[in-house]
Amino acid sequence: MAERSKPERRRRLSRPVVLAAAVALVDREGLAALTMRRLAADLGVEPMALYRYTDGKEGLLDGLVEAFFAEVNERLRTSVEQARADTASAAEAPWRTELRRVARAFACVVHAHPEVLPVVAARPLSVPVARRPEPWLQLTEHVFAVLARAGFDDRTALAIYRTFVSWTLGCLLVDKRQVVDNPDEPDPVLRLGLHRLSAADYPRLRALVPHFAEYDDERELTDGLDKLLGRMPEAPLDAFYGRGAP
Amino acid sequence: MAERSKPERRRRLSRPVVLAAAVALVDREGLAALTMRRLAADLGVEPMALYRYTDGKEGLLDGLVEAFFAEVNERLRTSVEQARADTASAAEAPWRTELRRVARAFACVVHAHPEVLPVVAARPLSVPVARRPEPWLQLTEHVFAVLARAGFDDRTALAIYRTFVSWTLGCLLVDKRQVVDNPDEPDPVLRLGLHRLSAADYPRLRALVPHFAEYDDERELTDGLDKLLGRMPEAPLDAFYGRGAP
DNA sequence: CGCACTCCGCGTACACCGTACATTTCATTC
DNA sequence: GAATGAAATGTACGGTGTACGCGGAGTGCG
């Protein structure tokens, strides 16, 4: 009788459907709104139904990461990068263009789903490599394959990979930091909450906060990558890694 | 009568005491164990007592960040950096040595409290600059002061700051990622969980995972910083920032 | 010395969360 | 059409964050 509520997406769940709904929910209402019960309601289903596809809440978070990297891979597969005068010179090493493509795809997906960034950044801190979601494994494998094809030995490839991930992740994390305090406020001072910052204690901060968001994030991302990786020759380079690694 | 339980830290709470207990708890049992009730129990107190000092669970997380950066500042204040042949040449610009000091102090505290790293990395995504904990504001103000003293104009200082934070944060986030699957397992293959990785689909990954943890993180951190900031002259440099920023 | 006032910690209560388990419903196949 | 197995349900329990009202200890004043 009381069957017509409203979301009423009819029968047959599946893991992709559940994950897509989860991502949509997080996009729409933030990470805190992601609840077994809430997600189930969105799918027109009882909470326990989800457990067949997600292995609990923890597993659902891993599912978010999975969906995220699946989207990165997808974008990578379908994107035809338009030639850019400033980035892709004719004679550039292919591994470097490819790394840039990956970084851009990653950034793109982050901009599409900024609310899942904290999960993407933090989850690997607690789930070991071998248990990472398949799309993550695929992407990583892909990067290593590209580097191997470019002739880098294992240690150098690893160093490049780490540098690449560190920078990309760090950039996006900083890019997405909150600067505005009260978005609806017309007065810029109040909007940024500068009245909370004593002019005596934080003069520089007060002066600079208004400009925190003024920059070209994509440019910063790729420029930094070039600085970090640009001077590396194609052949193994001893100077690149430290004394480390037995 | 039933008063002698065991934690029994007697009377008079205070914000620092609560925060210290929170950090200790997180260090000892992980972020998931940080619960109002659990923390209260550790302090020998009823849960609601905490609300006078922390403004709820959310505020408690901000408190973690506060304690974290307080420790960074403390370490920065008391640390006498031993001279290092490889890093601090006699004629180096003071702002660069100082930035390195900050990065090292930050890394140090992360190593001391790895479990709070996710919070430190993710919290700024949801709390606006003006509401960040005081120690964070102080540290940031300090960095900007150093850069201003070095003669950088606002835009350049901002660019350096962002680059600095991105790299430092990214490096540590990558450094602390989990690679081992089952620490108690003697067989390396099982310990790393490589049996989960199909040799057909992930050949490179299988070969490289065992070396994921073999590197000198501090070296990587400072070397990368030098690469990112090293080529920057003391005077404002147009090539450094993109077209951005009106 | 007594009194009032303030602050601090306590206890109750409630809504909501994740999820174990047993049950019912449904789609499919004989 | 009956049987069978997977899929979704319903119930129930322990744990979580926290609003609210209370009591009691500490401090300042008269």
Coordinates of C-alpha atoms (C1' of nucleotides) in Angstrom, one line a residue:
Chain A
M1 CA 0.0 0.0 0.0
A2 CA 2.5 2.6 1.2
E3 CA 4.8 1.6 -1.6
R4 CA 4.9 4.8 -3.6
S5 CA 7.3 6.9 -1.5
K6 CA 9.4 8.8 -4.0
P7 CA 12.9 7.7 -4.9
E8 CA 11.5 4.3 -6.0
R9 CA 14.3 3.2 -8.2
R10 CA 13.0 -0.3 -8.9
R11 CA 14.7 -3.6 -8.2
R12 CA 18.0 -5.2 -9.0
L13 CA 20.9 -3.5 -7.4
S14 CA 24.5 -4.0 -8.5
R15 CA 27.8 -2.9 -7.2
P16 CA 28.3 -0.2 -9.9
V17 CA 24.8 1.1 -9.2
V18 CA 25.4 1.3 -5.5
L19 CA 28.8 3.0 -5.9
A20 CA 27.4 5.5 -8.4
A21 CA 24.6 6.4 -6.0
A22 CA 27.2 6.8 -3.2
V23 CA 29.3 9.1 -5.3
A24 CA 26.2 11.1 -6.3
L25 CA 25.1 11.4 -2.6
V26 CA 28.6 12.5 -1.5
D27 CA 28.7 15.1 -4.3
R28 CA 25.3 16.4 -3.4
E29 CA 25.4 16.5 0.4
G30 CA 29.0 15.9 1.4
L31 CA 30.9 13.0 2.9
A32 CA 29.1 13.2 6.3
A33 CA 25.8 12.4 4.6
L34 CA 27.1 9.1 3.3
T35 CA 25.3 6.7 5.6
M36 CA 24.2 3.2 5.0
R37 CA 20.6 4.1 5.8
R38 CA 20.7 7.3 3.7
L39 CA 22.2 5.6 0.7
A40 CA 19.7 2.8 1.0
A41 CA 16.9 5.3 1.0
D42 CA 18.3 7.0 -2.1
L43 CA 18.2 3.6 -3.8
G44 CA 14.7 2.8 -2.6
V45 CA 16.0 -0.1 -0.6
E46 CA 16.5 -1.3 3.0
P47 CA 19.9 -0.7 4.5
M48 CA 20.9 -4.3 4.8
A49 CA 20.5 -4.8 1.1
L50 CA 23.7 -2.8 0.5
Y51 CA 25.8 -5.3 2.4
R52 CA 25.7 -7.7 -0.5
Y53 CA 27.6 -5.3 -2.6
T54 CA 29.9 -3.3 -0.3
D55 CA 31.2 -5.2 2.7
G56 CA 30.1 -2.7 5.3
K57 CA 30.8 1.0 5.6
E58 CA 34.5 0.7 5.4
G59 CA 34.1 -1.2 2.2
L60 CA 31.8 1.5 0.9
L61 CA 34.6 4.1 1.4
D62 CA 36.9 1.8 -0.6
G63 CA 34.1 1.7 -3.1
L64 CA 34.2 5.5 -3.4
V65 CA 37.9 5.3 -4.2
E66 CA 37.2 2.5 -6.7
A67 CA 34.6 4.6 -8.5
F68 CA 36.9 7.6 -8.4
F69 CA 39.8 5.8 -10.1
A70 CA 37.5 4.1 -12.5
E71 CA 36.4 7.5 -13.7
V72 CA 40.1 8.6 -14.0
N73 CA 40.8 5.6 -16.1
E74 CA 37.7 6.2 -18.2
R75 CA 38.6 9.8 -18.8
L76 CA 42.1 8.7 -19.7
R77 CA 40.9 6.2 -22.2
T78 CA 38.5 8.5 -24.0
S79 CA 40.3 11.8 -23.8
V80 CA 41.9 13.1 -26.9
E81 CA 44.2 15.7 -25.7
Q82 CA 44.1 18.8 -27.8
A83 CA 47.6 19.8 -28.8
R84 CA 48.9 22.7 -26.7
A85 CA 51.6 25.0 -27.8
D86 CA 52.8 25.5 -24.2
T87 CA 52.9 21.9 -23.0
A88 CA 53.5 19.4 -25.8
S89 CA 56.4 20.3 -28.0
A90 CA 56.8 17.9 -30.9
A91 CA 59.9 16.3 -29.6
E92 CA 58.9 15.7 -26.0
A93 CA 59.5 12.4 -24.4
P94 CA 56.3 10.4 -24.4
W95 CA 56.5 9.3 -20.8
R96 CA 56.4 12.9 -19.7
T97 CA 53.4 13.8 -21.8
E98 CA 51.6 10.7 -20.5
L99 CA 52.3 11.6 -16.9
R100 CA 50.9 15.0 -17.6
R101 CA 47.8 13.4 -19.1
V102 CA 47.3 11.3 -16.0
A103 CA 47.8 14.2 -13.7
R104 CA 45.2 16.2 -15.7
A105 CA 42.7 13.4 -15.7
F106 CA 43.1 13.0 -12.0
A107 CA 42.7 16.8 -11.4
C108 CA 39.6 16.7 -13.6
V109 CA 37.9 14.0 -11.6
V110 CA 38.8 15.8 -8.4
H111 CA 37.1 18.9 -9.6
A112 CA 34.1 16.8 -10.5
H113 CA 33.9 15.2 -7.1
P114 CA 35.7 17.4 -4.7
E115 CA 34.0 15.8 -1.7
V116 CA 35.6 12.5 -2.2
L117 CA 39.1 13.9 -2.3
P118 CA 39.7 13.4 1.4
V119 CA 38.9 9.7 1.0
V120 CA 41.1 9.3 -2.0
A121 CA 44.0 11.0 -0.1
A122 CA 43.6 9.3 3.2
R123 CA 42.4 5.8 2.5
P124 CA 45.7 4.5 1.2
L125 CA 47.1 5.3 4.6
S126 CA 45.2 2.3 6.0
V127 CA 44.7 -0.1 3.1
P128 CA 47.8 -1.9 1.8
V129 CA 48.7 -1.8 -1.8
A130 CA 47.5 -5.3 -2.7
R131 CA 44.1 -4.5 -1.4
R132 CA 43.6 -1.3 -3.3
P133 CA 40.6 -1.2 -5.7
E134 CA 41.2 -2.6 -9.1
P135 CA 41.1 0.7 -11.0
W136 CA 43.8 2.0 -8.8
L137 CA 45.9 -1.0 -9.5
Q138 CA 45.3 -0.6 -13.2
L139 CA 46.3 3.0 -13.2
T140 CA 49.4 2.4 -11.2
E141 CA 50.4 -0.5 -13.5
H142 CA 49.9 1.7 -16.4
V143 CA 52.2 4.4 -15.1
F144 CA 54.9 1.9 -14.4
A145 CA 54.5 0.4 -17.8
V146 CA 55.0 3.8 -19.4
L147 CA 58.1 4.4 -17.3
A148 CA 59.5 1.0 -18.1
R149 CA 58.9 1.5 -21.8
A150 CA 60.8 4.8 -21.5
G151 CA 63.8 2.8 -20.4
F152 CA 63.9 3.7 -16.7
D153 CA 65.2 1.0 -14.3
D154 CA 63.1 0.0 -11.3
R155 CA 64.5 2.3 -8.8
T156 CA 64.3 5.4 -11.0
A157 CA 60.8 4.5 -12.0
L158 CA 59.8 4.1 -8.4
A159 CA 61.3 7.5 -7.6
I160 CA 59.5 9.2 -10.5
Y161 CA 56.3 7.5 -9.5
R162 CA 56.5 8.7 -5.9
T163 CA 57.4 12.2 -6.9
F164 CA 54.5 12.2 -9.4
V165 CA 51.9 11.1 -6.9
S166 CA 53.2 13.3 -4.1
W167 CA 53.0 16.4 -6.2
T168 CA 49.7 15.7 -7.9
L169 CA 48.0 14.8 -4.6
G170 CA 49.5 17.7 -2.7
C171 CA 48.6 20.2 -5.3
L172 CA 45.0 19.2 -5.4
L173 CA 44.7 19.0 -1.7
V174 CA 46.0 22.5 -1.4
D175 CA 43.9 23.7 -4.3
K176 CA 40.7 22.5 -2.7
R177 CA 41.3 24.0 0.8
Q178 CA 38.6 26.2 2.1
V179 CA 39.3 29.9 2.2
V180 CA 35.9 31.5 2.3
D181 CA 34.2 31.7 5.7
N182 CA 30.7 32.9 4.9
P183 CA 30.0 32.7 1.2
D184 CA 26.7 34.7 1.4
E185 CA 28.3 37.8 2.9
P186 CA 28.8 40.7 0.5
D187 CA 31.5 42.5 2.4
P188 CA 34.8 40.7 1.5
V189 CA 36.2 41.1 5.0
L190 CA 33.3 39.3 6.6
R191 CA 33.1 36.8 3.7
L192 CA 36.7 35.7 4.3
G193 CA 36.3 36.0 8.1
L194 CA 39.2 38.3 8.4
H195 CA 37.6 39.9 11.4
R196 CA 38.8 36.8 13.3
L197 CA 42.4 37.5 12.5
S198 CA 44.0 40.1 14.7
A199 CA 45.8 42.6 12.6
A200 CA 48.5 42.7 15.2
D201 CA 49.2 39.0 15.3
Y202 CA 48.6 38.1 11.6
P203 CA 49.3 41.1 9.4
R204 CA 50.7 39.1 6.4
L205 CA 47.9 36.6 6.6
R206 CA 45.3 39.3 6.6
A207 CA 46.9 40.8 3.6
L208 CA 47.3 37.6 1.7
V209 CA 44.2 35.6 2.4
P210 CA 42.1 37.5 -0.1
H211 CA 44.5 36.3 -2.8
F212 CA 44.6 32.7 -1.7
A213 CA 42.3 31.5 -4.4
E214 CA 43.7 33.6 -7.2
Y215 CA 45.8 31.3 -9.2
D216 CA 45.9 28.9 -12.1
D217 CA 45.8 25.5 -10.5
E218 CA 46.4 23.5 -13.6
R219 CA 49.3 25.6 -14.6
E220 CA 50.8 25.2 -11.2
L221 CA 50.3 21.4 -11.3
T222 CA 52.0 20.9 -14.6
D223 CA 54.7 23.5 -14.1
G224 CA 55.7 21.9 -10.8
L225 CA 55.7 18.5 -12.4
D226 CA 58.1 19.8 -15.0
K227 CA 60.3 21.3 -12.4
L228 CA 60.4 18.0 -10.5
L229 CA 60.8 15.7 -13.4
G230 CA 62.0 18.0 -16.2
R231 CA 65.7 17.8 -15.7
M232 CA 65.7 14.1 -15.6
P233 CA 67.5 12.4 -18.5
E234 CA 66.1 9.4 -20.2
A235 CA 68.8 7.1 -18.9
P236 CA 69.1 6.2 -15.2
L237 CA 70.6 9.0 -13.2
D238 CA 72.5 8.4 -10.1
A239 CA 72.1 11.9 -8.8
F240 CA 68.3 11.4 -8.7
Y241 CA 68.1 9.1 -5.8
G242 CA 69.9 9.6 -2.6
R243 CA 72.1 7.2 -0.8
G244 CA 68.9 5.3 0.3
A245 CA 67.5 1.9 -0.8
P246 CA 69.8 -1.1 0.0
Chain B
M1 CA 32.7 3.3 47.0
A2 CA 33.3 2.2 43.4
E3 CA 35.5 5.2 42.9
R4 CA 38.8 3.5 42.3
S5 CA 38.5 2.3 38.8
K6 CA 41.9 2.8 37.2
P7 CA 42.6 5.8 34.9
E8 CA 41.5 8.1 37.7
R9 CA 43.4 11.2 36.6
R10 CA 42.0 13.5 39.2
R11 CA 40.1 16.8 38.7
R12 CA 40.5 19.9 36.7
L13 CA 40.4 19.4 33.0
S14 CA 41.6 22.0 30.6
R15 CA 41.8 22.3 26.9
P16 CA 45.5 21.3 26.6
V17 CA 44.9 18.3 28.8
V18 CA 42.0 17.1 26.8
L19 CA 43.8 17.6 23.5
A20 CA 46.9 15.8 24.8
A21 CA 44.8 12.9 25.9
A22 CA 43.1 12.9 22.5
V23 CA 46.4 12.8 20.6
A24 CA 47.7 10.1 22.9
L25 CA 44.6 8.0 22.4
V26 CA 44.8 8.4 18.6
D27 CA 48.5 7.5 18.7
R28 CA 47.8 4.4 20.7
E29 CA 44.7 3.0 19.1
G30 CA 44.1 4.8 15.9
L31 CA 41.7 7.5 14.7
A32 CA 38.7 5.2 14.9
A33 CA 39.1 4.8 18.6
L34 CA 38.7 8.5 19.2
T35 CA 35.3 8.7 20.7
M36 CA 33.8 11.2 23.1
R37 CA 33.1 8.4 25.6
R38 CA 36.4 6.7 25.2
L39 CA 38.3 9.9 25.6
A40 CA 36.3 10.8 28.6
A41 CA 37.0 7.4 30.1
D42 CA 40.7 7.9 29.5
L43 CA 40.5 11.2 31.4
G44 CA 38.4 9.6 34.2
V45 CA 35.5 11.8 33.4
E46 CA 32.0 11.7 32.0
P47 CA 31.6 12.3 28.3
M48 CA 29.7 15.6 28.6
A49 CA 32.5 17.1 30.5
L50 CA 34.5 17.3 27.3
Y51 CA 32.0 19.7 25.7
R52 CA 33.2 22.6 27.8
Y53 CA 36.6 22.4 26.1
T54 CA 36.1 21.0 22.6
D55 CA 32.8 22.1 21.0
G56 CA 31.7 18.7 20.0
K57 CA 33.4 15.9 18.0
E58 CA 34.1 18.1 15.0
G59 CA 35.8 20.6 17.2
L60 CA 37.8 17.8 18.8
L61 CA 39.2 17.0 15.4
D62 CA 40.2 20.6 14.9
G63 CA 41.7 20.2 18.3
L64 CA 43.9 17.4 17.0
V65 CA 45.1 19.7 14.3
E66 CA 45.7 22.4 16.8
A67 CA 47.8 20.1 19.0
F68 CA 49.7 18.9 15.9
F69 CA 50.8 22.4 14.8
A70 CA 51.5 23.5 18.3
E71 CA 54.0 20.7 18.4
V72 CA 55.5 21.7 15.1
N73 CA 55.9 25.3 16.4
E74 CA 57.4 24.0 19.6
R75 CA 59.9 21.8 17.7
L76 CA 60.7 24.7 15.5
R77 CA 61.4 27.0 18.4
T78 CA 63.6 24.6 20.3
S79 CA 65.4 22.8 17.6
V80 CA 69.0 23.7 16.9
E81 CA 69.6 22.4 13.5
Q82 CA 73.0 20.7 13.3
A83 CA 74.9 22.0 10.3
R84 CA 74.7 19.6 7.4
A85 CA 77.3 19.6 4.7
D86 CA 74.8 18.5 2.1
T87 CA 72.0 20.9 2.8
A88 CA 73.2 24.2 4.3
S89 CA 76.0 25.7 2.4
A90 CA 77.4 28.8 3.9
A91 CA 76.0 31.2 1.4
E92 CA 72.5 29.9 1.1
A93 CA 69.5 32.2 1.2
P94 CA 68.0 32.2 4.7
W95 CA 64.4 31.8 3.5
R96 CA 65.3 28.5 1.9
T97 CA 67.0 27.1 5.0
E98 CA 64.1 28.2 7.0
L99 CA 61.6 26.6 4.7
R100 CA 63.6 23.4 5.0
R101 CA 63.5 23.7 8.7
V102 CA 59.8 24.0 8.7
A103 CA 59.4 21.0 6.4
R104 CA 61.6 18.9 8.6
A105 CA 59.8 19.9 11.8
F106 CA 56.5 19.0 10.1
A107 CA 57.8 15.7 8.9
C108 CA 59.1 15.0 12.4
V109 CA 55.8 15.5 14.0
V110 CA 54.1 13.4 11.4
H111 CA 56.4 10.6 12.2
A112 CA 55.6 11.0 15.9
H113 CA 51.8 11.0 15.3
P114 CA 51.2 9.2 12.0
E115 CA 47.6 8.5 12.8
V116 CA 46.6 12.2 12.9
L117 CA 48.1 12.8 9.4
P118 CA 44.7 12.1 7.6
V119 CA 43.1 14.8 9.8
V120 CA 45.8 17.3 9.2
A121 CA 45.6 16.7 5.5
A122 CA 41.9 16.7 5.2
R123 CA 40.5 19.1 7.7
P124 CA 41.5 22.3 5.9
L125 CA 39.3 21.1 3.0
S126 CA 36.3 21.9 5.2
V127 CA 37.5 24.6 7.6
P128 CA 38.1 28.1 6.1
V129 CA 41.5 29.8 6.7
A130 CA 40.2 32.3 9.3
R131 CA 38.9 29.4 11.5
R132 CA 42.0 27.3 11.4
P133 CA 43.6 26.7 14.8
E134 CA 45.9 29.3 16.2
P135 CA 49.1 27.3 15.9
W136 CA 48.4 26.8 12.2
L137 CA 47.9 30.6 11.8
Q138 CA 51.1 31.3 13.6
L139 CA 53.1 28.9 11.5
T140 CA 51.7 30.3 8.3
E141 CA 52.2 33.9 9.4
H142 CA 55.8 32.9 10.2
V143 CA 56.4 31.5 6.7
F144 CA 55.0 34.5 5.0
A145 CA 57.1 36.8 7.2
V146 CA 60.2 34.9 6.2
L147 CA 59.3 35.2 2.6
A148 CA 58.5 38.9 2.9
R149 CA 61.8 39.5 4.7
A150 CA 63.5 37.8 1.7
G151 CA 62.1 40.5 -0.5
F152 CA 59.4 38.5 -2.4
D153 CA 56.3 40.4 -3.5
D154 CA 52.9 39.0 -2.4
R155 CA 52.2 37.0 -5.5
T156 CA 55.5 35.3 -5.5
A157 CA 55.3 34.6 -1.8
L158 CA 51.9 33.0 -2.2
A159 CA 53.2 30.9 -5.0
I160 CA 56.2 29.7 -3.0
Y161 CA 54.0 29.0 0.0
R162 CA 51.5 26.9 -2.0
T163 CA 54.3 25.0 -3.7
F164 CA 55.9 24.4 -0.3
V165 CA 52.7 23.1 1.3
S166 CA 51.7 21.0 -1.6
W167 CA 55.0 19.2 -1.8
T168 CA 55.5 18.7 1.9
L169 CA 52.0 17.4 2.5
G170 CA 52.1 15.2 -0.6
C171 CA 55.4 13.7 0.3
L172 CA 54.3 12.7 3.8
L173 CA 51.0 11.4 2.6
V174 CA 52.8 9.1 0.1
D175 CA 55.4 8.2 2.6
K176 CA 52.9 7.0 5.1
R177 CA 50.9 4.9 2.7
Q178 CA 50.4 1.3 3.7
V179 CA 52.2 -1.3 1.7
V180 CA 52.4 -4.4 4.0
D181 CA 49.3 -6.5 4.0
N182 CA 49.9 -9.0 6.8
P183 CA 52.9 -7.9 9.0
D184 CA 53.1 -11.2 10.9
E185 CA 53.6 -13.3 7.8
P186 CA 57.2 -14.5 7.4
D187 CA 56.9 -15.2 3.6
P188 CA 57.4 -11.9 1.9
V189 CA 55.0 -12.7 -0.9
L190 CA 52.2 -13.3 1.6
R191 CA 53.3 -10.4 3.8
L192 CA 52.9 -8.0 1.0
G193 CA 49.7 -9.8 -0.2
L194 CA 51.2 -10.2 -3.7
H195 CA 49.1 -13.4 -4.2
R196 CA 46.2 -11.0 -4.7
L197 CA 47.9 -9.4 -7.7
S198 CA 47.5 -11.5 -10.8
A199 CA 50.9 -11.8 -12.5
A200 CA 49.2 -11.4 -15.9
D201 CA 47.4 -8.2 -15.1
Y202 CA 50.0 -6.5 -12.9
P203 CA 53.5 -7.7 -13.7
R204 CA 55.2 -4.4 -12.9
L205 CA 53.3 -3.8 -9.7
R206 CA 54.2 -7.3 -8.5
A207 CA 57.9 -6.6 -9.2
L208 CA 57.9 -3.1 -7.6
V209 CA 55.7 -3.4 -4.6
P210 CA 58.5 -5.1 -2.5
H211 CA 60.6 -1.9 -3.0
F212 CA 57.8 0.6 -2.3
A213 CA 59.2 1.3 1.2
E214 CA 62.8 1.4 0.3
Y215 CA 63.8 5.0 0.1
D216 CA 65.0 7.9 2.1
D217 CA 62.0 10.0 2.7
E218 CA 63.7 13.0 4.2
R219 CA 66.1 13.2 1.3
E220 CA 63.2 13.0 -1.1
L221 CA 61.4 15.7 0.7
T222 CA 64.2 18.3 0.7
D223 CA 65.6 17.3 -2.7
G224 CA 62.1 17.9 -4.2
L225 CA 61.8 21.2 -2.4
D226 CA 65.1 22.3 -3.9
K227 CA 64.0 21.3 -7.3
L228 CA 60.7 23.2 -6.9
L229 CA 62.2 26.3 -5.3
G230 CA 65.8 26.0 -6.1
R231 CA 65.9 27.9 -9.3
M232 CA 64.0 30.8 -8.0
P233 CA 66.0 34.0 -7.8
E234 CA 65.7 36.3 -4.9
A235 CA 63.9 39.0 -6.9
P236 CA 60.4 38.6 -8.3
L237 CA 60.4 36.3 -11.3
D238 CA 57.8 36.6 -14.0
A239 CA 58.3 33.2 -15.3
F240 CA 57.4 31.6 -12.0
Y241 CA 53.7 32.4 -12.0
G242 CA 51.5 31.7 -14.9
R243 CA 49.2 34.1 -16.6
G244 CA 46.8 33.7 -13.6
A245 CA 45.8 36.1 -10.9
P246 CA 44.1 39.3 -12.1
Chain C
dC1 C1' 32.1 34.1 58.7
dG2 C1' 28.3 33.5 55.5
dC3 C1' 26.3 34.0 51.4
dA4 C1' 25.6 34.2 46.6
dC5 C1' 27.3 33.4 42.3
dT6 C1' 29.8 31.2 38.8
dC7 C1' 31.6 27.6 36.6
dC8 C1' 32.5 22.6 36.1
dG9 C1' 31.5 18.1 35.8
dC10 C1' 27.4 14.6 36.1
dG11 C1' 23.4 12.0 34.6
dT12 C1' 19.7 11.3 31.8
dA13 C1' 17.6 11.0 27.5
dC14 C1' 17.2 10.7 22.5
dA15 C1' 18.1 10.2 17.7
dC16 C1' 20.8 8.0 14.7
dC17 C1' 24.5 5.0 13.3
dG18 C1' 26.6 0.3 11.6
dT19 C1' 25.4 -4.4 11.4
dA20 C1' 24.3 -9.7 13.0
dC21 C1' 20.7 -12.8 12.2
dA22 C1' 16.6 -14.9 10.8
dT23 C1' 13.0 -14.3 7.5
dT24 C1' 10.5 -13.4 3.5
dT25 C1' 10.2 -12.3 -1.4
dC26 C1' 11.5 -13.0 -6.0
dA27 C1' 13.6 -14.9 -10.5
dT28 C1' 14.9 -18.8 -12.4
dT29 C1' 15.0 -23.6 -13.7
dC30 C1' 13.3 -28.3 -13.7
Chain D
dG1 C1' 3.7 -25.4 -11.2
dA2 C1' 7.1 -26.6 -7.6
dA3 C1' 11.6 -26.1 -6.1
dT4 C1' 15.7 -23.8 -5.4
dG5 C1' 18.9 -20.3 -4.4
dA6 C1' 19.9 -15.5 -4.5
dA7 C1' 18.2 -11.0 -3.2
dA8 C1' 16.0 -7.8 -0.3
dT9 C1' 13.6 -7.3 4.2
dG10 C1' 12.7 -6.7 9.3
dT11 C1' 14.0 -6.9 13.6
dA12 C1' 17.0 -6.0 17.2
dC13 C1' 21.3 -4.6 19.7
dG14 C1' 25.2 -2.1 21.1
dG15 C1' 27.6 2.1 20.4
dT16 C1' 27.9 7.1 19.1
dG17 C1' 27.2 12.3 19.3
dT18 C1' 24.9 15.6 22.0
dA19 C1' 20.8 18.7 24.1
dC20 C1' 19.3 19.7 28.5
dG21 C1' 18.9 20.1 33.5
dC22 C1' 21.0 19.2 37.7
dG23 C1' 24.2 19.4 41.8
dG24 C1' 28.1 20.6 44.0
dA25 C1' 32.7 22.7 44.4
dG26 C1' 35.3 27.0 44.2
dT27 C1' 35.7 31.9 44.6
dG28 C1' 34.5 36.6 45.7
dC29 C1' 31.9 39.8 48.2
dG30 C1' 29.6 41.7 52.3

